[in-house]
Amino acid sequence: MPNTDTKKTLGRNERKGITLLQLQDMFPDEASAHKWFENVIWPEGTTCPRCKGQNVYRSTHKQMPYRCRECNRFFSVKTGTALQSSKIPLRKWVYAIYLEKASLKGVSSMKLHRDLGVTQTTAWFMLRRIREAFSLDTPMEFEGAGRG
Ligand SMILES: [Zn+2]
């Protein structure tokens, strides 16, 4: 179970002045970004996106590392979310969400394109997905990953 006491929302972190450098420390690799997304998307633990069952187990499927015992479907943390069917690394999503949420006016696709090294079309796609999926009220907890 995630310890909510030590979790910080991105908003609170931002007011304390979390820097891109700190973000880099928190997310040194895909695994840490993956873990973070799992905490955001499944605050109560791994949940089947189709039947909402929690009777799940790890599968050996590379893209779909979980399987639901209720409906027998394979799924990943991306299944049924804004990140589904994108091949963009989760770390880039984390950065994009951070940049988008760190600014009151949001981030431009041009800035994202330059900062993340993605094409402007990809940057635009990511921003659209982020704005659709994560309202400013959504708690985005930047916690755990990579911090000793
Ligand atoms: Zn299921």
Tab-separated table of N, CA and C in Angstrom, residues 1 4 7 33 35 45 47 50 52-53 55 62 71 76 82 86 89 106-107 114 117 122 137 139 142 148:
chain	number	residue	atom	x	y	z
A	1	MET	N	0.835	-1.216	0.000
A	1	MET	CA	0.000	0.000	0.000
A	1	MET	C	0.862	1.255	0.000
A	4	THR	N	0.445	7.369	2.010
A	4	THR	CA	-0.061	8.661	1.557
A	4	THR	C	0.571	9.831	2.302
A	7	LYS	N	3.563	11.000	0.451
A	7	LYS	CA	3.347	11.372	-0.941
A	7	LYS	C	3.148	12.876	-1.074
A	33	ALA	N	9.605	5.426	-13.894
A	33	ALA	CA	8.435	6.103	-14.456
A	33	ALA	C	7.240	5.160	-14.468
A	35	LYS	N	6.685	2.688	-12.418
A	35	LYS	CA	6.227	2.539	-11.042
A	35	LYS	C	5.357	3.739	-10.642
A	45	GLY	N	-3.917	-0.265	-5.756
A	45	GLY	CA	-3.287	-1.504	-6.180
A	45	GLY	C	-3.697	-1.855	-7.597
A	47	THR	N	-5.279	-2.909	-10.769
A	47	THR	CA	-6.696	-3.106	-11.024
A	47	THR	C	-6.929	-3.378	-12.507
A	50	ARG	N	-10.621	-3.438	-17.339
A	50	ARG	CA	-11.875	-3.808	-17.993
A	50	ARG	C	-12.967	-4.138	-16.993
A	52	LYS	N	-12.431	-4.028	-13.554
A	52	LYS	CA	-12.099	-3.385	-12.277
A	52	LYS	C	-11.762	-4.394	-11.180
A	53	GLY	N	-11.550	-5.642	-11.575
A	53	GLY	CA	-11.169	-6.656	-10.594
A	53	GLY	C	-9.739	-6.459	-10.126
A	55	ASN	N	-8.144	-9.133	-8.687
A	55	ASN	CA	-7.586	-10.472	-8.639
A	55	ASN	C	-6.703	-10.661	-9.883
A	62	LYS	N	5.386	-9.380	-22.443
A	62	LYS	CA	6.267	-8.230	-22.291
A	62	LYS	C	5.506	-6.891	-22.293
A	71	CYS	N	-11.504	-11.846	-15.761
A	71	CYS	CA	-11.895	-11.819	-17.174
A	71	CYS	C	-10.806	-12.368	-18.097
A	76	SER	N	-1.732	-3.728	-19.243
A	76	SER	CA	-0.574	-3.020	-18.693
A	76	SER	C	-1.092	-1.748	-18.041
A	82	ALA	N	-4.971	7.324	-21.215
A	82	ALA	CA	-4.568	8.225	-22.283
A	82	ALA	C	-3.260	7.773	-22.946
A	86	SER	N	0.367	4.263	-27.416
A	86	SER	CA	1.460	5.138	-27.801
A	86	SER	C	2.761	4.419	-27.487
A	89	PRO	N	8.015	6.610	-24.617
A	89	PRO	CA	8.473	6.112	-23.317
A	89	PRO	C	7.757	6.813	-22.167
A	106	GLY	N	0.238	26.226	-18.943
A	106	GLY	CA	0.533	25.013	-19.685
A	106	GLY	C	1.768	25.205	-20.536
A	107	VAL	N	2.198	24.129	-21.119
A	107	VAL	CA	3.429	24.153	-21.898
A	107	VAL	C	3.052	24.112	-23.377
A	114	ARG	N	11.170	20.539	-28.112
A	114	ARG	CA	12.592	20.817	-27.878
A	114	ARG	C	13.107	20.123	-26.622
A	117	GLY	N	12.849	16.136	-27.092
A	117	GLY	CA	13.422	15.542	-28.291
A	117	GLY	C	12.437	14.678	-29.056
A	122	THR	N	4.269	14.685	-32.226
A	122	THR	CA	4.197	13.858	-31.019
A	122	THR	C	3.930	14.728	-29.799
A	137	ASP	N	-6.732	19.130	-11.135
A	137	ASP	CA	-7.055	18.632	-9.800
A	137	ASP	C	-6.559	17.214	-9.568
A	139	PRO	N	-4.542	14.401	-8.565
A	139	PRO	CA	-3.298	14.349	-7.803
A	139	PRO	C	-2.243	13.559	-8.557
A	142	PHE	N	4.434	12.670	-7.228
A	142	PHE	CA	5.816	12.417	-7.605
A	142	PHE	C	6.552	11.917	-6.377
A	148	GLY	N	16.479	7.731	-2.648
A	148	GLY	CA	17.020	6.892	-1.590
A	148	GLY	C	16.762	7.530	-0.319
